[in-house]
């Protein structure tokens, strides 16, 4: 009888070991080291070629994405018009104060203006123009509700479990949320489109003269990870492939990025960044600082390094399953003898 009890304890210990081994990599990393992303509320680092989550923190928490929302807006436009061909007319509603509470003075679209899809998409992704997001939404969805319904349906299709959109720009803070893990799913899907990859790496653009304006205007990128200013140096500029930042007062600084380095494709997402004093009287965005910290974790890693833990887990699974099976057979054999 004592032997049976010892055997049962042994089986329980094996199963507990299995549970520990199967913990998400990010969760295990959190328990072993100090938080590498102290300036943001939620974060994730994912490698696409091996399907590995190297780090995560609150990755399934519902967070405000701010202008990172525009990644989904871009997806829906590109699914219908992958080469961004042709022109359309900007809806008056798209630039109304009701739907677009913030536009940069003298640098915004005009109701009734005819614009090319590519110019409008570039303005949205490079300058993060809210009016451009709205203009595309009304053109593709027919109405704001029509387009947000499309956004939510697509999010569900992509397997986003903690996402709901209320507008195409990210200005909304009401029933508008996603998670770090969901953001990676959207970003990875968006990067399948050639035009998306092209536009998120451009440093600026131009809104040309049109039927509503005699003179166009130029604008620059607001992506500080791809085009950092003089006050922020980051060592991964040459490896960056985009993608999108975001900020509204309620969300703090957010950033979803993609970096290709040493044959690996890394996606990152951080939310809720704060301003950090730079020591020279200025400030750095916490989202950028923590994104750099995430990419620091990739130094020296190869695809083989990332695959090894998975192989080890499966080997352990087989060994433990065999041990549990053997233990069960042994117990049944003893019962028959008794």
mmCIF file of C-alpha atoms in Angstrom:
data_model
loop_
_atom_site.group_PDB
_atom_site.id
_atom_site.type_symbol
_atom_site.label_atom_id
_atom_site.label_comp_id
_atom_site.label_asym_id
_atom_site.label_seq_id
_atom_site.Cartn_x
_atom_site.Cartn_y
_atom_site.Cartn_z
ATOM 1 C CA UNK A 1 0.000 0.000 0.000
ATOM 2 C CA UNK A 2 2.844 2.373 0.879
ATOM 3 C CA UNK A 3 4.430 1.623 -2.477
ATOM 4 C CA UNK A 4 1.192 2.597 -4.224
ATOM 5 C CA UNK A 5 1.108 5.905 -2.344
ATOM 6 C CA UNK A 6 4.705 6.623 -3.274
ATOM 7 C CA UNK A 7 3.915 5.811 -6.878
ATOM 8 C CA UNK A 8 0.951 8.180 -6.906
ATOM 9 C CA UNK A 9 3.124 10.954 -5.435
ATOM 10 C CA UNK A 10 5.662 10.261 -8.140
ATOM 11 C CA UNK A 11 3.000 10.612 -10.836
ATOM 12 C CA UNK A 12 1.756 13.906 -9.336
ATOM 13 C CA UNK A 13 5.320 15.238 -9.279
ATOM 14 C CA UNK A 14 5.759 14.310 -12.920
ATOM 15 C CA UNK A 15 2.555 16.084 -13.898
ATOM 16 C CA UNK A 16 3.550 19.217 -11.976
ATOM 17 C CA UNK A 17 6.884 19.188 -13.770
ATOM 18 C CA UNK A 18 5.034 18.995 -17.059
ATOM 19 C CA UNK A 19 2.885 22.009 -16.168
ATOM 20 C CA UNK A 20 5.974 24.053 -15.353
ATOM 21 C CA UNK A 21 7.670 23.030 -18.595
ATOM 22 C CA UNK A 22 4.618 24.060 -20.589
ATOM 23 C CA UNK A 23 4.406 27.539 -19.084
ATOM 24 C CA UNK A 24 4.614 30.242 -21.798
ATOM 25 C CA UNK A 25 8.195 31.267 -22.479
ATOM 26 C CA UNK A 26 7.450 34.886 -21.634
ATOM 27 C CA UNK A 27 5.965 33.993 -18.261
ATOM 28 C CA UNK A 28 9.032 31.930 -17.388
ATOM 29 C CA UNK A 29 11.271 34.773 -18.511
ATOM 30 C CA UNK A 30 9.379 37.206 -16.258
ATOM 31 C CA UNK A 31 9.925 35.029 -13.211
ATOM 32 C CA UNK A 32 13.669 34.745 -13.813
ATOM 33 C CA UNK A 33 14.646 38.353 -14.379
ATOM 34 C CA UNK A 34 13.765 41.958 -13.745
ATOM 35 C CA UNK A 35 11.151 43.456 -16.046
ATOM 36 C CA UNK A 36 12.980 44.565 -19.229
ATOM 37 C CA UNK A 37 10.013 46.792 -20.146
ATOM 38 C CA UNK A 38 9.427 48.912 -17.016
ATOM 39 C CA UNK A 39 8.190 51.937 -18.961
ATOM 40 C CA UNK A 40 5.161 50.256 -20.550
ATOM 41 C CA UNK A 41 2.122 48.423 -19.211
ATOM 42 C CA UNK A 42 1.920 45.543 -21.690
ATOM 43 C CA UNK A 43 4.466 44.085 -24.082
ATOM 44 C CA UNK A 44 5.256 41.127 -26.305
ATOM 45 C CA UNK A 45 8.170 39.973 -28.472
ATOM 46 C CA UNK A 46 7.454 37.363 -31.140
ATOM 47 C CA UNK A 47 9.655 35.681 -33.755
ATOM 48 C CA UNK A 48 7.680 34.816 -36.883
ATOM 49 C CA UNK A 49 9.828 32.206 -38.640
ATOM 50 C CA UNK A 50 9.793 29.884 -35.615
ATOM 51 C CA UNK A 51 6.496 31.018 -34.094
ATOM 52 C CA UNK A 52 8.225 31.775 -30.786
ATOM 53 C CA UNK A 53 7.045 34.221 -28.131
ATOM 54 C CA UNK A 54 10.318 35.180 -26.475
ATOM 55 C CA UNK A 55 8.808 37.585 -23.950
ATOM 56 C CA UNK A 56 5.386 38.716 -22.840
ATOM 57 C CA UNK A 57 3.915 40.919 -20.128
ATOM 58 C CA UNK A 58 0.152 41.386 -19.776
ATOM 59 C CA UNK A 59 -0.017 40.270 -23.403
ATOM 60 C CA UNK A 60 -3.747 39.495 -23.265
ATOM 61 C CA UNK A 61 -4.824 42.604 -21.334
ATOM 62 C CA UNK A 62 -7.296 44.820 -23.193
ATOM 63 C CA UNK A 63 -5.463 48.066 -23.939
ATOM 64 C CA UNK A 64 -6.093 51.235 -25.946
ATOM 65 C CA UNK A 65 -4.147 50.983 -29.233
ATOM 66 C CA UNK A 66 -4.481 54.635 -30.299
ATOM 67 C CA UNK A 67 -3.184 55.077 -33.864
ATOM 68 C CA UNK A 68 -1.934 51.492 -34.113
ATOM 69 C CA UNK A 69 -5.610 50.965 -35.025
ATOM 70 C CA UNK A 70 -4.670 52.167 -38.501
ATOM 71 C CA UNK A 71 -2.954 48.846 -39.161
ATOM 72 C CA UNK A 72 -6.379 47.211 -39.290
ATOM 73 C CA UNK A 73 -7.760 50.060 -41.401
ATOM 74 C CA UNK A 74 -4.931 49.497 -43.872
ATOM 75 C CA UNK A 75 -5.616 45.748 -43.944
ATOM 76 C CA UNK A 76 -9.231 46.215 -45.013
ATOM 77 C CA UNK A 77 -8.324 48.688 -47.759
ATOM 78 C CA UNK A 78 -5.502 46.499 -49.083
ATOM 79 C CA UNK A 79 -7.683 43.410 -49.166
ATOM 80 C CA UNK A 80 -9.970 45.210 -51.620
ATOM 81 C CA UNK A 81 -7.276 47.162 -53.475
ATOM 82 C CA UNK A 82 -3.843 45.564 -52.904
ATOM 83 C CA UNK A 83 -2.023 47.858 -55.356
ATOM 84 C CA UNK A 84 -3.869 50.990 -54.167
ATOM 85 C CA UNK A 85 -4.982 51.828 -57.683
ATOM 86 C CA UNK A 86 -7.302 54.668 -58.624
ATOM 87 C CA UNK A 87 -8.839 57.664 -56.861
ATOM 88 C CA UNK A 88 -11.840 58.430 -54.679
ATOM 89 C CA UNK A 89 -13.609 61.461 -53.217
ATOM 90 C CA UNK A 90 -13.108 62.310 -49.542
ATOM 91 C CA UNK A 91 -16.427 62.181 -47.685
ATOM 92 C CA UNK A 92 -17.520 65.361 -45.925
ATOM 93 C CA UNK A 93 -18.232 63.197 -42.851
ATOM 94 C CA UNK A 94 -14.637 61.967 -42.808
ATOM 95 C CA UNK A 95 -13.332 65.427 -41.973
ATOM 96 C CA UNK A 96 -16.236 66.580 -39.813
ATOM 97 C CA UNK A 97 -15.623 67.440 -36.166
ATOM 98 C CA UNK A 98 -18.017 64.660 -35.187
ATOM 99 C CA UNK A 99 -15.856 61.913 -36.646
ATOM 100 C CA UNK A 100 -12.469 63.618 -36.630
ATOM 101 C CA UNK A 101 -11.884 65.697 -33.517
ATOM 102 C CA UNK A 102 -8.228 66.290 -34.331
ATOM 103 C CA UNK A 103 -6.534 67.245 -37.611
ATOM 104 C CA UNK A 104 -3.233 69.076 -38.067
ATOM 105 C CA UNK A 105 -3.979 72.691 -39.071
ATOM 106 C CA UNK A 106 -3.221 73.394 -42.730
ATOM 107 C CA UNK A 107 -2.194 69.753 -43.174
ATOM 108 C CA UNK A 108 -5.414 67.830 -43.613
ATOM 109 C CA UNK A 109 -7.752 66.493 -46.245
ATOM 110 C CA UNK A 110 -10.760 68.458 -47.484
ATOM 111 C CA UNK A 111 -14.310 67.246 -47.909
ATOM 112 C CA UNK A 112 -15.060 66.632 -51.587
ATOM 113 C CA UNK A 113 -11.359 66.399 -52.446
ATOM 114 C CA UNK A 114 -10.366 63.785 -55.026
ATOM 115 C CA UNK A 115 -7.289 61.855 -53.857
ATOM 116 C CA UNK A 116 -5.518 58.695 -54.937
ATOM 117 C CA UNK A 117 -5.752 55.626 -52.711
ATOM 118 C CA UNK A 118 -1.968 55.502 -52.463
ATOM 119 C CA UNK A 119 -1.579 59.151 -51.412
ATOM 120 C CA UNK A 120 -4.306 58.725 -48.794
ATOM 121 C CA UNK A 121 -2.853 55.470 -47.433
ATOM 122 C CA UNK A 122 0.632 56.970 -47.277
ATOM 123 C CA UNK A 123 -0.703 59.966 -45.350
ATOM 124 C CA UNK A 124 -2.423 57.624 -42.902
ATOM 125 C CA UNK A 125 0.493 55.251 -42.285
ATOM 126 C CA UNK A 126 3.410 57.696 -42.466
ATOM 127 C CA UNK A 127 1.931 60.802 -40.823
ATOM 128 C CA UNK A 128 -0.765 58.923 -38.876
ATOM 129 C CA UNK A 129 -3.444 61.202 -40.294
ATOM 130 C CA UNK A 130 -6.829 60.590 -38.673
ATOM 131 C CA UNK A 131 -8.711 62.235 -41.541
ATOM 132 C CA UNK A 132 -7.039 59.867 -44.002
ATOM 133 C CA UNK A 133 -8.146 56.871 -41.943
ATOM 134 C CA UNK A 134 -11.712 58.197 -41.892
ATOM 135 C CA UNK A 135 -11.684 58.957 -45.624
ATOM 136 C CA UNK A 136 -10.647 55.397 -46.434
ATOM 137 C CA UNK A 137 -13.174 53.994 -43.962
ATOM 138 C CA UNK A 138 -16.137 55.841 -45.475
ATOM 139 C CA UNK A 139 -15.054 54.891 -48.990
ATOM 140 C CA UNK A 140 -14.577 51.175 -48.206
ATOM 141 C CA UNK A 141 -17.308 50.677 -45.599
ATOM 142 C CA UNK A 142 -19.903 53.183 -46.802
ATOM 143 C CA UNK A 143 -20.335 54.499 -43.265
ATOM 144 C CA UNK A 144 -18.455 54.541 -39.985
ATOM 145 C CA UNK A 145 -20.512 51.665 -38.594
ATOM 146 C CA UNK A 146 -20.175 49.727 -41.815
ATOM 147 C CA UNK A 147 -16.401 49.973 -41.628
ATOM 148 C CA UNK A 148 -16.034 49.259 -37.907
ATOM 149 C CA UNK A 149 -18.206 46.176 -38.381
ATOM 150 C CA UNK A 150 -15.713 45.083 -41.030
ATOM 151 C CA UNK A 151 -12.822 45.786 -38.658
ATOM 152 C CA UNK A 152 -14.308 43.662 -35.895
ATOM 153 C CA UNK A 153 -15.186 40.832 -38.259
ATOM 154 C CA UNK A 154 -11.610 40.801 -39.572
ATOM 155 C CA UNK A 155 -10.173 40.861 -36.063
ATOM 156 C CA UNK A 156 -12.243 37.808 -35.191
ATOM 157 C CA UNK A 157 -11.142 36.083 -38.405
ATOM 158 C CA UNK A 158 -7.478 36.692 -37.491
ATOM 159 C CA UNK A 159 -8.024 35.065 -34.098
ATOM 160 C CA UNK A 160 -7.898 38.287 -32.076
ATOM 161 C CA UNK A 161 -9.616 37.390 -28.798
ATOM 162 C CA UNK A 162 -9.283 40.703 -26.955
ATOM 163 C CA UNK A 163 -10.044 43.239 -29.656
ATOM 164 C CA UNK A 164 -12.930 45.553 -30.465
ATOM 165 C CA UNK A 165 -12.791 48.649 -32.660
ATOM 166 C CA UNK A 166 -15.045 51.711 -32.555
ATOM 167 C CA UNK A 167 -13.306 53.837 -35.191
ATOM 168 C CA UNK A 168 -10.672 53.498 -37.951
ATOM 169 C CA UNK A 169 -8.158 55.990 -36.536
ATOM 170 C CA UNK A 170 -7.729 55.119 -32.850
ATOM 171 C CA UNK A 171 -8.993 58.411 -31.458
ATOM 172 C CA UNK A 172 -11.753 56.617 -29.573
ATOM 173 C CA UNK A 173 -11.311 55.385 -26.012
ATOM 174 C CA UNK A 174 -14.821 53.928 -25.705
ATOM 175 C CA UNK A 175 -15.252 50.227 -26.501
ATOM 176 C CA UNK A 176 -12.034 50.442 -28.469
ATOM 177 C CA UNK A 177 -9.298 48.063 -27.394
ATOM 178 C CA UNK A 178 -6.903 45.327 -28.373
ATOM 179 C CA UNK A 179 -4.050 43.392 -26.736
ATOM 180 C CA UNK A 180 -0.349 43.025 -27.376
ATOM 181 C CA UNK A 181 -0.845 39.474 -28.634
ATOM 182 C CA UNK A 182 -3.687 40.508 -30.951
ATOM 183 C CA UNK A 183 -1.655 43.431 -32.248
ATOM 184 C CA UNK A 184 1.053 41.040 -33.400
ATOM 185 C CA UNK A 185 -1.516 38.991 -35.317
ATOM 186 C CA UNK A 186 -2.713 42.086 -37.148
ATOM 187 C CA UNK A 187 0.785 43.379 -37.845
ATOM 188 C CA UNK A 188 2.033 40.061 -39.211
ATOM 189 C CA UNK A 189 -1.003 39.826 -41.492
ATOM 190 C CA UNK A 190 -0.605 43.418 -42.709
ATOM 191 C CA UNK A 191 3.044 42.832 -43.593
ATOM 192 C CA UNK A 192 1.954 40.261 -46.193
ATOM 193 C CA UNK A 193 0.874 43.174 -48.393
ATOM 194 C CA UNK A 194 3.646 44.619 -50.550
ATOM 195 C CA UNK A 195 2.206 48.135 -50.452
ATOM 196 C CA UNK A 196 1.955 48.086 -46.664
ATOM 197 C CA UNK A 197 5.617 47.046 -46.317
ATOM 198 C CA UNK A 198 6.596 49.774 -48.742
ATOM 199 C CA UNK A 199 4.652 52.609 -47.128
ATOM 200 C CA UNK A 200 5.552 51.965 -43.479
ATOM 201 C CA UNK A 201 9.210 52.472 -44.393
ATOM 202 C CA UNK A 202 8.778 55.850 -46.097
ATOM 203 C CA UNK A 203 10.096 58.949 -44.352
ATOM 204 C CA UNK A 204 7.474 61.314 -45.707
ATOM 205 C CA UNK A 205 5.126 62.179 -48.519
ATOM 206 C CA UNK A 206 3.066 64.848 -50.246
ATOM 207 C CA UNK A 207 -0.610 65.637 -50.536
ATOM 208 C CA UNK A 208 -0.730 67.136 -54.044
ATOM 209 C CA UNK A 209 -2.920 69.944 -55.387
ATOM 210 C CA UNK A 210 -6.439 68.786 -56.138
ATOM 211 C CA UNK A 211 -9.880 69.920 -57.202
ATOM 212 C CA UNK A 212 -10.193 71.494 -53.715
ATOM 213 C CA UNK A 213 -6.732 72.968 -53.172
ATOM 214 C CA UNK A 214 -4.365 74.974 -55.346
ATOM 215 C CA UNK A 215 -1.317 74.078 -53.325
ATOM 216 C CA UNK A 216 -0.367 70.765 -51.744
ATOM 217 C CA UNK A 217 1.756 70.152 -48.657
ATOM 218 C CA UNK A 218 4.609 67.903 -47.549
ATOM 219 C CA UNK A 219 4.760 65.883 -44.341
ATOM 220 C CA UNK A 220 7.246 63.686 -42.523
ATOM 221 C CA UNK A 221 7.053 60.366 -40.720
ATOM 222 C CA UNK A 222 6.115 60.220 -37.040
ATOM 223 C CA UNK A 223 7.692 56.763 -36.580
ATOM 224 C CA UNK A 224 10.524 57.440 -34.141
ATOM 225 C CA UNK A 225 11.839 53.870 -34.196
ATOM 226 C CA UNK A 226 12.372 53.881 -37.962
ATOM 227 C CA UNK A 227 13.337 57.561 -38.202
ATOM 228 C CA UNK A 228 14.635 58.561 -34.747
ATOM 229 C CA UNK A 229 15.355 62.202 -34.054
ATOM 230 C CA UNK A 230 18.695 63.507 -32.815
ATOM 231 C CA UNK A 231 17.722 63.038 -29.177
ATOM 232 C CA UNK A 232 17.037 59.324 -29.506
ATOM 233 C CA UNK A 233 19.628 56.929 -30.848
ATOM 234 C CA UNK A 234 18.702 53.296 -31.233
ATOM 235 C CA UNK A 235 20.975 50.564 -32.624
ATOM 236 C CA UNK A 236 18.393 48.716 -34.721
ATOM 237 C CA UNK A 237 17.481 51.385 -37.275
ATOM 238 C CA UNK A 238 19.028 49.493 -40.190
ATOM 239 C CA UNK A 239 16.992 46.387 -39.355
ATOM 240 C CA UNK A 240 13.610 48.072 -38.908
ATOM 241 C CA UNK A 241 10.787 47.213 -41.326
ATOM 242 C CA UNK A 242 8.109 49.476 -39.773
ATOM 243 C CA UNK A 243 5.375 49.547 -38.490
ATOM 244 C CA UNK A 244 3.180 51.954 -36.463
ATOM 245 C CA UNK A 245 3.119 54.027 -33.322
ATOM 246 C CA UNK A 246 0.223 55.581 -31.453
ATOM 247 C CA UNK A 247 -0.701 58.028 -28.727
ATOM 248 C CA UNK A 248 -3.783 59.573 -27.196
ATOM 249 C CA UNK A 249 -3.906 60.926 -23.624
ATOM 250 C CA UNK A 250 -5.783 57.856 -22.358
ATOM 251 C CA UNK A 251 -3.437 55.301 -23.953
ATOM 252 C CA UNK A 252 0.025 56.688 -23.427
ATOM 253 C CA UNK A 253 2.696 55.875 -26.003
ATOM 254 C CA UNK A 254 2.227 52.651 -27.979
ATOM 255 C CA UNK A 255 4.325 51.021 -30.641
ATOM 256 C CA UNK A 256 4.104 47.944 -32.864
ATOM 257 C CA UNK A 257 7.324 47.189 -34.696
ATOM 258 C CA UNK A 258 8.948 44.718 -37.042
ATOM 259 C CA UNK A 259 12.676 44.026 -37.198
ATOM 260 C CA UNK A 260 14.465 41.606 -39.536
ATOM 261 C CA UNK A 261 17.900 40.588 -38.303
ATOM 262 C CA UNK A 262 20.166 37.545 -38.717
ATOM 263 C CA UNK A 263 17.520 35.684 -40.708
ATOM 264 C CA UNK A 264 14.838 36.162 -38.050
ATOM 265 C CA UNK A 265 11.691 38.304 -38.208
ATOM 266 C CA UNK A 266 10.790 39.908 -34.890
ATOM 267 C CA UNK A 267 7.455 41.544 -34.118
ATOM 268 C CA UNK A 268 7.013 43.633 -30.989
ATOM 269 C CA UNK A 269 4.145 45.506 -29.380
ATOM 270 C CA UNK A 270 4.136 47.735 -26.313
ATOM 271 C CA UNK A 271 1.327 49.741 -24.715
ATOM 272 C CA UNK A 272 0.966 52.460 -22.099
ATOM 273 C CA UNK A 273 4.368 54.107 -22.389
ATOM 274 C CA UNK A 274 5.259 57.172 -20.360
ATOM 275 C CA UNK A 275 7.598 60.098 -20.897
ATOM 276 C CA UNK A 276 11.085 59.369 -19.545
ATOM 277 C CA UNK A 277 13.555 62.174 -18.704
ATOM 278 C CA UNK A 278 16.601 61.878 -20.986
ATOM 279 C CA UNK A 279 18.955 63.603 -18.563
ATOM 280 C CA UNK A 280 19.376 66.618 -20.834
ATOM 281 C CA UNK A 281 16.162 68.425 -20.039
ATOM 282 C CA UNK A 282 14.159 66.515 -22.629
ATOM 283 C CA UNK A 283 12.071 63.363 -22.687
ATOM 284 C CA UNK A 284 12.055 60.015 -24.431
ATOM 285 C CA UNK A 285 8.989 57.962 -25.284
ATOM 286 C CA UNK A 286 8.714 54.946 -23.021
ATOM 287 C CA UNK A 287 7.302 52.891 -25.896
ATOM 288 C CA UNK A 288 10.460 53.389 -27.947
ATOM 289 C CA UNK A 289 12.794 52.785 -25.015
ATOM 290 C CA UNK A 290 11.090 49.518 -24.122
ATOM 291 C CA UNK A 291 10.976 48.398 -27.763
ATOM 292 C CA UNK A 292 14.756 48.779 -27.904
ATOM 293 C CA UNK A 293 14.999 46.760 -24.678
ATOM 294 C CA UNK A 294 12.917 43.996 -26.284
ATOM 295 C CA UNK A 295 15.159 43.920 -29.343
ATOM 296 C CA UNK A 296 18.206 43.774 -27.061
ATOM 297 C CA UNK A 297 16.881 40.381 -25.955
ATOM 298 C CA UNK A 298 17.322 39.047 -29.490
ATOM 299 C CA UNK A 299 21.075 39.611 -29.637
ATOM 300 C CA UNK A 300 22.951 36.469 -30.615
ATOM 301 C CA UNK A 301 19.835 34.319 -30.991
ATOM 302 C CA UNK A 302 19.430 31.973 -33.959
ATOM 303 C CA UNK A 303 16.475 29.990 -35.258
ATOM 304 C CA UNK A 304 18.051 26.896 -33.735
ATOM 305 C CA UNK A 305 18.161 28.545 -30.311
ATOM 306 C CA UNK A 306 14.451 29.291 -30.527
ATOM 307 C CA UNK A 307 13.473 25.832 -31.754
ATOM 308 C CA UNK A 308 15.437 23.928 -29.089
ATOM 309 C CA UNK A 309 13.118 24.650 -26.139
ATOM 310 C CA UNK A 310 10.126 23.401 -28.121
ATOM 311 C CA UNK A 311 11.947 20.178 -28.996
ATOM 312 C CA UNK A 312 12.906 19.702 -25.368
ATOM 313 C CA UNK A 313 9.315 20.153 -24.250
ATOM 314 C CA UNK A 314 8.023 17.564 -26.699
ATOM 315 C CA UNK A 315 10.703 15.077 -25.637
ATOM 316 C CA UNK A 316 9.765 15.679 -22.010
ATOM 317 C CA UNK A 317 6.103 15.229 -22.872
ATOM 318 C CA UNK A 318 6.779 11.849 -24.434
ATOM 319 C CA UNK A 319 8.942 10.726 -21.514
ATOM 320 C CA UNK A 320 6.382 11.796 -18.918
ATOM 321 C CA UNK A 321 3.502 10.252 -20.857
ATOM 322 C CA UNK A 322 5.420 7.005 -21.039
ATOM 323 C CA UNK A 323 6.169 7.155 -17.319
ATOM 324 C CA UNK A 324 2.509 7.806 -16.437
ATOM 325 C CA UNK A 325 1.392 4.979 -18.722
ATOM 326 C CA UNK A 326 3.907 2.590 -17.192
ATOM 327 C CA UNK A 327 2.814 3.597 -13.699
ATOM 328 C CA UNK A 328 -0.821 2.955 -14.607
ATOM 329 C CA UNK A 329 -0.022 -0.494 -15.966
ATOM 330 C CA UNK A 330 1.998 -1.280 -12.828
ATOM 331 C CA UNK A 331 -0.882 -0.275 -10.534
ATOM 332 C CA UNK A 332 -3.370 -2.368 -12.489
ATOM 333 C CA UNK A 333 -0.986 -5.320 -12.362
ATOM 334 C CA UNK A 334 -0.642 -5.016 -8.557
ATOM 335 C CA UNK A 335 -4.426 -4.808 -8.124
ATOM 336 C CA UNK A 336 -4.871 -8.025 -10.107
ATOM 337 C CA UNK A 337 -2.314 -9.767 -7.898
ATOM 338 C CA UNK A 338 -4.151 -8.656 -4.777
#
